[in-house]
Amino acid sequence: MARVFETEPAAYFTVASLLLRWLKNKSREAAGVAAPLLGCSPHKDGRRRKRHACRCPWQFNCPQKIRQNPSSSAGQRFPLSDVIEAQQFDRDLLGRIFDVAGVMEDLEKDTDAHNILKGLAGEVLTTENAREFSSAAKGETLEDTIRTVEGYSDIIVLRHFKSGAAKQAAAAATIPVINAGDGPGQHPTQALLDVYTIQREIGRLDDIKVGLVGDLANGRTVRSLAYLLGKYHGVKLFFVAPDVVKMKDDIKDYLTSKDVEWEETSDLMDVASKCDVVYQTRIQRERFSDRTDLYAEARGKFIVDKHTMSRLQSHAVVLHPLPRLDEITVDVDSDPCAAYFRQAKNGLYIRMALLKLLLKVRCRRAFKS
Amino acid sequence: MARVFETEPAAYFTVASLLLRWLKNKSREAAGVAAPLLGCSPHKDGRRRKRHACRCPWQFNCPQKIRQNPSSSAGQRFPLSDVIEAQQFDRDLLGRIFDVAGVMEDLEKDTDAHNILKGLAGEVLTTENAREFSSAAKGETLEDTIRTVEGYSDIIVLRHFKSGAAKQAAAAATIPVINAGDGPGQHPTQALLDVYTIQREIGRLDDIKVGLVGDLANGRTVRSLAYLLGKYHGVKLFFVAPDVVKMKDDIKDYLTSKDVEWEETSDLMDVASKCDVVYQTRIQRERFSDRTDLYAEARGKFIVDKHTMSRLQSHAVVLHPLPRLDEITVDVDSDPCAAYFRQAKNGLYIRMALLKLLLKVRCRRAFKS
Amino acid sequence: MARVFETEPAAYFTVASLLLRWLKNKSREAAGVAAPLLGCSPHKDGRRRKRHACRCPWQFNCPQKIRQNPSSSAGQRFPLSDVIEAQQFDRDLLGRIFDVAGVMEDLEKDTDAHNILKGLAGEVLTTENAREFSSAAKGETLEDTIRTVEGYSDIIVLRHFKSGAAKQAAAAATIPVINAGDGPGQHPTQALLDVYTIQREIGRLDDIKVGLVGDLANGRTVRSLAYLLGKYHGVKLFFVAPDVVKMKDDIKDYLTSKDVEWEETSDLMDVASKCDVVYQTRIQRERFSDRTDLYAEARGKFIVDKHTMSRLQSHAVVLHPLPRLDEITVDVDSDPCAAYFRQAKNGLYIRMALLKLLLKVRCRRAFKS
């Protein structure tokens, strides 16, 4: 509990705000009040349509469409009460989350909304507060901490050093728990924003070629991404990793069982020219303990630079979970195919969507009881 | 100053929000606008009455009643301008705080309100900001820190390692100061939520039997609780403590002077069967320095487990200030008589009430000047 | 990035709130709705005029005046997109910032506004979030951190241990960056609030005599203040410093080039009797490493005490950037000429003004695109 939000606090922070506005807005709609934020006023519609037109083609998650017939997702109840691991998601669920993420993006892009919303953060319990709560120093169990914290919050976003802590917290909590990474364990929100980014950038998740590069043995993100891509059709994966950190068999076997083609190679150039997505990752020093020689060798092996970019197809993109060291050279950042900062921003929309969907569940409960 | 909110930030955080809404709501009432939050709309009234009916019987702090004739507390000015120590409270003052706490609970339970309110936190200066302010490292005095901080806040909630720091801060501040615990000193808000919990759970504070168990020599909370119970009639206290951490004479003498019956015993089972409230506390390791043998002996001596619970009268409850180690076994948590998590939640309402009452004072001032 | 807001978080925090309200208010005006916050309601006007009358005479920054013909500043676009160093400001720009600061002060003084606004903080990314973002531990560059953070914020207020970090951040960021102090480098907001305080307390910045006392060699604030005063006419500066920490030649040469009279002296009493402003600073222990003898000697040399105050002209004031140790004796605090806590509060208004002016730029952009 001591490290809630450790890597993406502002994301959740802002997310909470936007979500809040969303909920208020909903109630205002219910009250028969016009909902400018959702673009009902002609003026706003105009602005949004313009923005919308000049944006990369939406697929199934066009906010306009959703607003016109929100049935799709609004219809059924969101089936999850916690977000703990990538295994919870199938392609339908991902689609529904993407729908909401699209609306959230649209909502966040509204300048007026933006100004107003940013101020409303705080709905989600922040690191600091959580840290204070964790009386771990005094020997309190995670369960007790959660049961105390939930008295003051709507939802718990947990980042914890211990693998399995999120599951443990969800079991103890009566409010939704989102796993923001539990040690070497899962980090589902990163996995979701990765697939959402591919959807937004490439326009589809079926029939794509993805190259996973770097530390495939220890990288949580590549493992989760490979897992989620297993839910789609006609996916082909290329594993480009130094020998010491190759993709492990559990994922390979899973992919095979899902009829996902995969191939190991050390020819990054060839992969760059073939793939829709090149997903680069950092070689993590801490994995090599004192074998600095192995680290140095692994780290320098596969670098994405201008030369690599030149091989990409025009529609292809390079992703990276960040932070990056030198596995992508800085001179690449300005290339439109370098999508890793857009990817980071997408984290905002995905988390907004999760908060909205999870809290919606909870509000229903509250109203029922 | 470096540790404002250390143990209960979220409490104050949310509290600030709810309070904020409360104030805004008040002004809306003044402006002759309907105040749905206070249940004026039939629908809400309905919902609230339902919730209210199925809640344990309110005593003098029924929110409905207060809303119907708010004269009671609204009438006179709240006499305190700071909350520093338990000695500031008598039973009338406690009654008024409980009244407001009841309304706050009702307010916080409103789902719509809840969603909207959570977003408004930030009115109270949080740990982090406070920490930054404490230029203690550069040798700044607490007085200077307070005089700088008060320029940016409505109220200061101070947690400090130094006994007496709260009094010192209150002397320097022109805005209200709430003592959230100053080292071995007082922790009045914990004491208030303890008596409030007894009132809510048992329905009265007069004519009750309370067993205080564990570290009675060093535990701030049991000492303050004993003190406050001295304000009520027909109270009997049982002290159940290992020899090394027995209740000290100052409290015993005070109770005697107040005609409060008290008795020392080591028969926890007998106490459990007689008492309305069993207040268990943690044996604090840090109090034993290197005498780990004494610690081990003291720690294992009085445990509340299923066996103990079986002896309780059906209306009795077990309280604990938390965090707890093994002095209450986990298998007891599900027992309806285990009230310690409800107790923690009550901290929210008591602090809301204090903030409201203290800020009300201040607003008046502001309007006068 | 790890130290955003280190010394004045709450300032920015509240500032963000007030600013937010300001923006919302503006849009409400546009929407033809009455804007009580700006004193359109007779009642408020009355209250404000009263307050206004009994305030020290406003110069060009009377909020009333600005509200009546806001053209002055509202007219042209604010020329800065970041606030990095004192050298960015000339007297016109300072005047415009002071105008807005005056309105902000007026706004913040509104009690109702106050209560409502405090709750809206969070628009500015806070220390904590920023700290989490700084994946510096993992070797992330400041540029990458900034490019990630800006996805979640409207403006970045950076405090950093490395000199030049602010400039570096501003170069990487597409949103405004405010330098809240980068190591031994600049701290422009402190410099701005210092001149703003002189304007508010003395009523002018031309034709003033200012005594700079204490560590003039290392003190960022005195160096920046001297720089900014170089923009005004008929200024005379007195440097009162222990030999080891005398004002450096770069500033002296700059002042000479600007026809600013300056004089070095060790007669604090004489300076006190001549000056409009005595600006006292702390002798910073860390500057003396192990030469504790030199530190002790320097530290005791120039103390502002009751005796010194007795020499001040009635309209003169003593300023100090805070924190202070014993270079100003505590018994002086109650003297109306001791303006250092009012000075600290002015930081709120200056930062509000900067946020408003910088974000206004940005909103325009947003609307254009």
PDB file of N, CA and C in Angstrom, chain A residues 198-239:
ATOM      1  N   ILE A 198      -2.377   0.604 -29.847  1.00  0.00           N
ATOM      2  CA  ILE A 198      -2.303  -0.067 -31.149  1.00  0.00           C
ATOM      3  C   ILE A 198      -3.607   0.154 -31.905  1.00  0.00           C
ATOM      4  N   GLN A 199      -4.742  -0.001 -31.214  1.00  0.00           N
ATOM      5  CA  GLN A 199      -6.039   0.212 -31.839  1.00  0.00           C
ATOM      6  C   GLN A 199      -6.132   1.636 -32.400  1.00  0.00           C
ATOM      7  N   ARG A 200      -5.706   2.603 -31.605  1.00  0.00           N
ATOM      8  CA  ARG A 200      -5.823   4.002 -32.022  1.00  0.00           C
ATOM      9  C   ARG A 200      -4.852   4.337 -33.149  1.00  0.00           C
ATOM     10  N   GLU A 201      -3.655   3.749 -33.096  1.00  0.00           N
ATOM     11  CA  GLU A 201      -2.616   4.122 -34.060  1.00  0.00           C
ATOM     12  C   GLU A 201      -2.739   3.340 -35.368  1.00  0.00           C
ATOM     13  N   ILE A 202      -2.990   2.044 -35.247  1.00  0.00           N
ATOM     14  CA  ILE A 202      -3.048   1.185 -36.444  1.00  0.00           C
ATOM     15  C   ILE A 202      -4.488   1.034 -36.931  1.00  0.00           C
ATOM     16  N   GLY A 203      -5.437   1.186 -36.012  1.00  0.00           N
ATOM     17  CA  GLY A 203      -6.836   1.139 -36.425  1.00  0.00           C
ATOM     18  C   GLY A 203      -7.453  -0.245 -36.247  1.00  0.00           C
ATOM     19  N   ARG A 204      -6.660  -1.212 -35.809  1.00  0.00           N
ATOM     20  CA  ARG A 204      -7.205  -2.565 -35.611  1.00  0.00           C
ATOM     21  C   ARG A 204      -6.268  -3.361 -34.701  1.00  0.00           C
ATOM     22  N   LEU A 205      -6.775  -4.474 -34.193  1.00  0.00           N
ATOM     23  CA  LEU A 205      -5.944  -5.381 -33.396  1.00  0.00           C
ATOM     24  C   LEU A 205      -5.871  -6.767 -34.040  1.00  0.00           C
ATOM     25  N   ASP A 206      -6.789  -7.029 -34.949  1.00  0.00           N
ATOM     26  CA  ASP A 206      -6.697  -8.267 -35.725  1.00  0.00           C
ATOM     27  C   ASP A 206      -5.731  -8.065 -36.889  1.00  0.00           C
ATOM     28  N   ASP A 207      -5.155  -9.211 -37.366  1.00  0.00           N
ATOM     29  CA  ASP A 207      -4.311  -9.164 -38.567  1.00  0.00           C
ATOM     30  C   ASP A 207      -3.192  -8.126 -38.474  1.00  0.00           C
ATOM     31  N   ILE A 208      -2.473  -8.119 -37.360  1.00  0.00           N
ATOM     32  CA  ILE A 208      -1.324  -7.210 -37.253  1.00  0.00           C
ATOM     33  C   ILE A 208      -0.052  -7.999 -36.960  1.00  0.00           C
ATOM     34  N   LYS A 209       1.081  -7.400 -37.328  1.00  0.00           N
ATOM     35  CA  LYS A 209       2.403  -7.952 -37.028  1.00  0.00           C
ATOM     36  C   LYS A 209       3.054  -7.058 -35.992  1.00  0.00           C
ATOM     37  N   VAL A 210       3.472  -7.662 -34.878  1.00  0.00           N
ATOM     38  CA  VAL A 210       4.068  -6.887 -33.787  1.00  0.00           C
ATOM     39  C   VAL A 210       5.431  -7.453 -33.429  1.00  0.00           C
ATOM     40  N   GLY A 211       6.441  -6.580 -33.390  1.00  0.00           N
ATOM     41  CA  GLY A 211       7.773  -6.989 -32.959  1.00  0.00           C
ATOM     42  C   GLY A 211       8.001  -6.576 -31.514  1.00  0.00           C
ATOM     43  N   LEU A 212       8.283  -7.563 -30.637  1.00  0.00           N
ATOM     44  CA  LEU A 212       8.580  -7.264 -29.235  1.00  0.00           C
ATOM     45  C   LEU A 212      10.095  -7.305 -29.069  1.00  0.00           C
ATOM     46  N   VAL A 213      10.673  -6.187 -28.596  1.00  0.00           N
ATOM     47  CA  VAL A 213      12.118  -6.044 -28.583  1.00  0.00           C
ATOM     48  C   VAL A 213      12.631  -5.725 -27.180  1.00  0.00           C
ATOM     49  N   GLY A 214      13.762  -6.310 -26.821  1.00  0.00           N
ATOM     50  CA  GLY A 214      14.425  -5.965 -25.566  1.00  0.00           C
ATOM     51  C   GLY A 214      14.359  -7.081 -24.548  1.00  0.00           C
ATOM     52  N   ASP A 215      14.062  -6.750 -23.280  1.00  0.00           N
ATOM     53  CA  ASP A 215      14.020  -7.735 -22.209  1.00  0.00           C
ATOM     54  C   ASP A 215      12.662  -8.427 -22.216  1.00  0.00           C
ATOM     55  N   LEU A 216      12.546  -9.550 -22.918  1.00  0.00           N
ATOM     56  CA  LEU A 216      11.260 -10.251 -23.017  1.00  0.00           C
ATOM     57  C   LEU A 216      11.094 -11.264 -21.892  1.00  0.00           C
ATOM     58  N   ALA A 217      12.167 -11.534 -21.178  1.00  0.00           N
ATOM     59  CA  ALA A 217      12.097 -12.526 -20.099  1.00  0.00           C
ATOM     60  C   ALA A 217      11.493 -11.908 -18.843  1.00  0.00           C
ATOM     61  N   ASN A 218      11.875 -10.673 -18.541  1.00  0.00           N
ATOM     62  CA  ASN A 218      11.452 -10.051 -17.282  1.00  0.00           C
ATOM     63  C   ASN A 218      10.430  -8.939 -17.464  1.00  0.00           C
ATOM     64  N   GLY A 219      10.318  -8.432 -18.695  1.00  0.00           N
ATOM     65  CA  GLY A 219       9.431  -7.294 -18.917  1.00  0.00           C
ATOM     66  C   GLY A 219       7.976  -7.680 -18.727  1.00  0.00           C
ATOM     67  N   ARG A 220       7.333  -7.127 -17.690  1.00  0.00           N
ATOM     68  CA  ARG A 220       5.917  -7.410 -17.447  1.00  0.00           C
ATOM     69  C   ARG A 220       5.090  -6.993 -18.640  1.00  0.00           C
ATOM     70  N   THR A 221       5.427  -5.797 -19.188  1.00  0.00           N
ATOM     71  CA  THR A 221       4.546  -5.214 -20.203  1.00  0.00           C
ATOM     72  C   THR A 221       4.503  -6.072 -21.459  1.00  0.00           C
ATOM     73  N   VAL A 222       5.661  -6.547 -21.922  1.00  0.00           N
ATOM     74  CA  VAL A 222       5.646  -7.355 -23.149  1.00  0.00           C
ATOM     75  C   VAL A 222       4.925  -8.669 -22.917  1.00  0.00           C
ATOM     76  N   ARG A 223       5.077  -9.232 -21.754  1.00  0.00           N
ATOM     77  CA  ARG A 223       4.398 -10.502 -21.454  1.00  0.00           C
ATOM     78  C   ARG A 223       2.879 -10.307 -21.474  1.00  0.00           C
ATOM     79  N   SER A 224       2.406  -9.246 -20.808  1.00  0.00           N
ATOM     80  CA  SER A 224       0.958  -8.979 -20.793  1.00  0.00           C
ATOM     81  C   SER A 224       0.449  -8.650 -22.191  1.00  0.00           C
ATOM     82  N   LEU A 225       1.232  -7.862 -22.931  1.00  0.00           N
ATOM     83  CA  LEU A 225       0.816  -7.488 -24.281  1.00  0.00           C
ATOM     84  C   LEU A 225       0.676  -8.730 -25.157  1.00  0.00           C
ATOM     85  N   ALA A 226       1.676  -9.602 -25.097  1.00  0.00           N
ATOM     86  CA  ALA A 226       1.617 -10.851 -25.872  1.00  0.00           C
ATOM     87  C   ALA A 226       0.356 -11.613 -25.474  1.00  0.00           C
ATOM     88  N   TYR A 227       0.084 -11.650 -24.177  1.00  0.00           N
ATOM     89  CA  TYR A 227      -1.096 -12.376 -23.707  1.00  0.00           C
ATOM     90  C   TYR A 227      -2.371 -11.802 -24.322  1.00  0.00           C
ATOM     91  N   LEU A 228      -2.540 -10.474 -24.250  1.00  0.00           N
ATOM     92  CA  LEU A 228      -3.775  -9.849 -24.753  1.00  0.00           C
ATOM     93  C   LEU A 228      -3.884  -9.997 -26.267  1.00  0.00           C
ATOM     94  N   LEU A 229      -2.765  -9.903 -26.967  1.00  0.00           N
ATOM     95  CA  LEU A 229      -2.823 -10.047 -28.435  1.00  0.00           C
ATOM     96  C   LEU A 229      -3.291 -11.449 -28.808  1.00  0.00           C
ATOM     97  N   GLY A 230      -3.118 -12.385 -27.888  1.00  0.00           N
ATOM     98  CA  GLY A 230      -3.601 -13.739 -28.115  1.00  0.00           C
ATOM     99  C   GLY A 230      -5.109 -13.821 -28.272  1.00  0.00           C
ATOM    100  N   LYS A 231      -5.809 -12.747 -27.898  1.00  0.00           N
ATOM    101  CA  LYS A 231      -7.273 -12.712 -27.993  1.00  0.00           C
ATOM    102  C   LYS A 231      -7.732 -12.324 -29.394  1.00  0.00           C
ATOM    103  N   TYR A 232      -6.802 -11.897 -30.272  1.00  0.00           N
ATOM    104  CA  TYR A 232      -7.194 -11.371 -31.584  1.00  0.00           C
ATOM    105  C   TYR A 232      -6.785 -12.326 -32.695  1.00  0.00           C
ATOM    106  N   HIS A 233      -7.360 -12.122 -33.873  1.00  0.00           N
ATOM    107  CA  HIS A 233      -7.150 -13.035 -35.002  1.00  0.00           C
ATOM    108  C   HIS A 233      -6.009 -12.573 -35.892  1.00  0.00           C
ATOM    109  N   GLY A 234      -5.296 -13.530 -36.485  1.00  0.00           N
ATOM    110  CA  GLY A 234      -4.298 -13.211 -37.500  1.00  0.00           C
ATOM    111  C   GLY A 234      -3.156 -12.363 -36.984  1.00  0.00           C
ATOM    112  N   VAL A 235      -2.834 -12.505 -35.681  1.00  0.00           N
ATOM    113  CA  VAL A 235      -1.714 -11.754 -35.102  1.00  0.00           C
ATOM    114  C   VAL A 235      -0.425 -12.537 -35.313  1.00  0.00           C
ATOM    115  N   LYS A 236       0.653 -11.843 -35.706  1.00  0.00           N
ATOM    116  CA  LYS A 236       1.963 -12.492 -35.741  1.00  0.00           C
ATOM    117  C   LYS A 236       2.952 -11.711 -34.891  1.00  0.00           C
ATOM    118  N   LEU A 237       3.648 -12.420 -34.014  1.00  0.00           N
ATOM    119  CA  LEU A 237       4.616 -11.762 -33.119  1.00  0.00           C
ATOM    120  C   LEU A 237       6.045 -12.143 -33.478  1.00  0.00           C
ATOM    121  N   PHE A 238       6.934 -11.157 -33.415  1.00  0.00           N
ATOM    122  CA  PHE A 238       8.367 -11.404 -33.562  1.00  0.00           C
ATOM    123  C   PHE A 238       9.057 -11.076 -32.244  1.00  0.00           C
ATOM    124  N   PHE A 239       9.838 -12.022 -31.730  1.00  0.00           N
ATOM    125  CA  PHE A 239      10.564 -11.784 -30.483  1.00  0.00           C
ATOM    126  C   PHE A 239      12.014 -11.443 -30.807  1.00  0.00           C
TER     127      PHE A 239
END
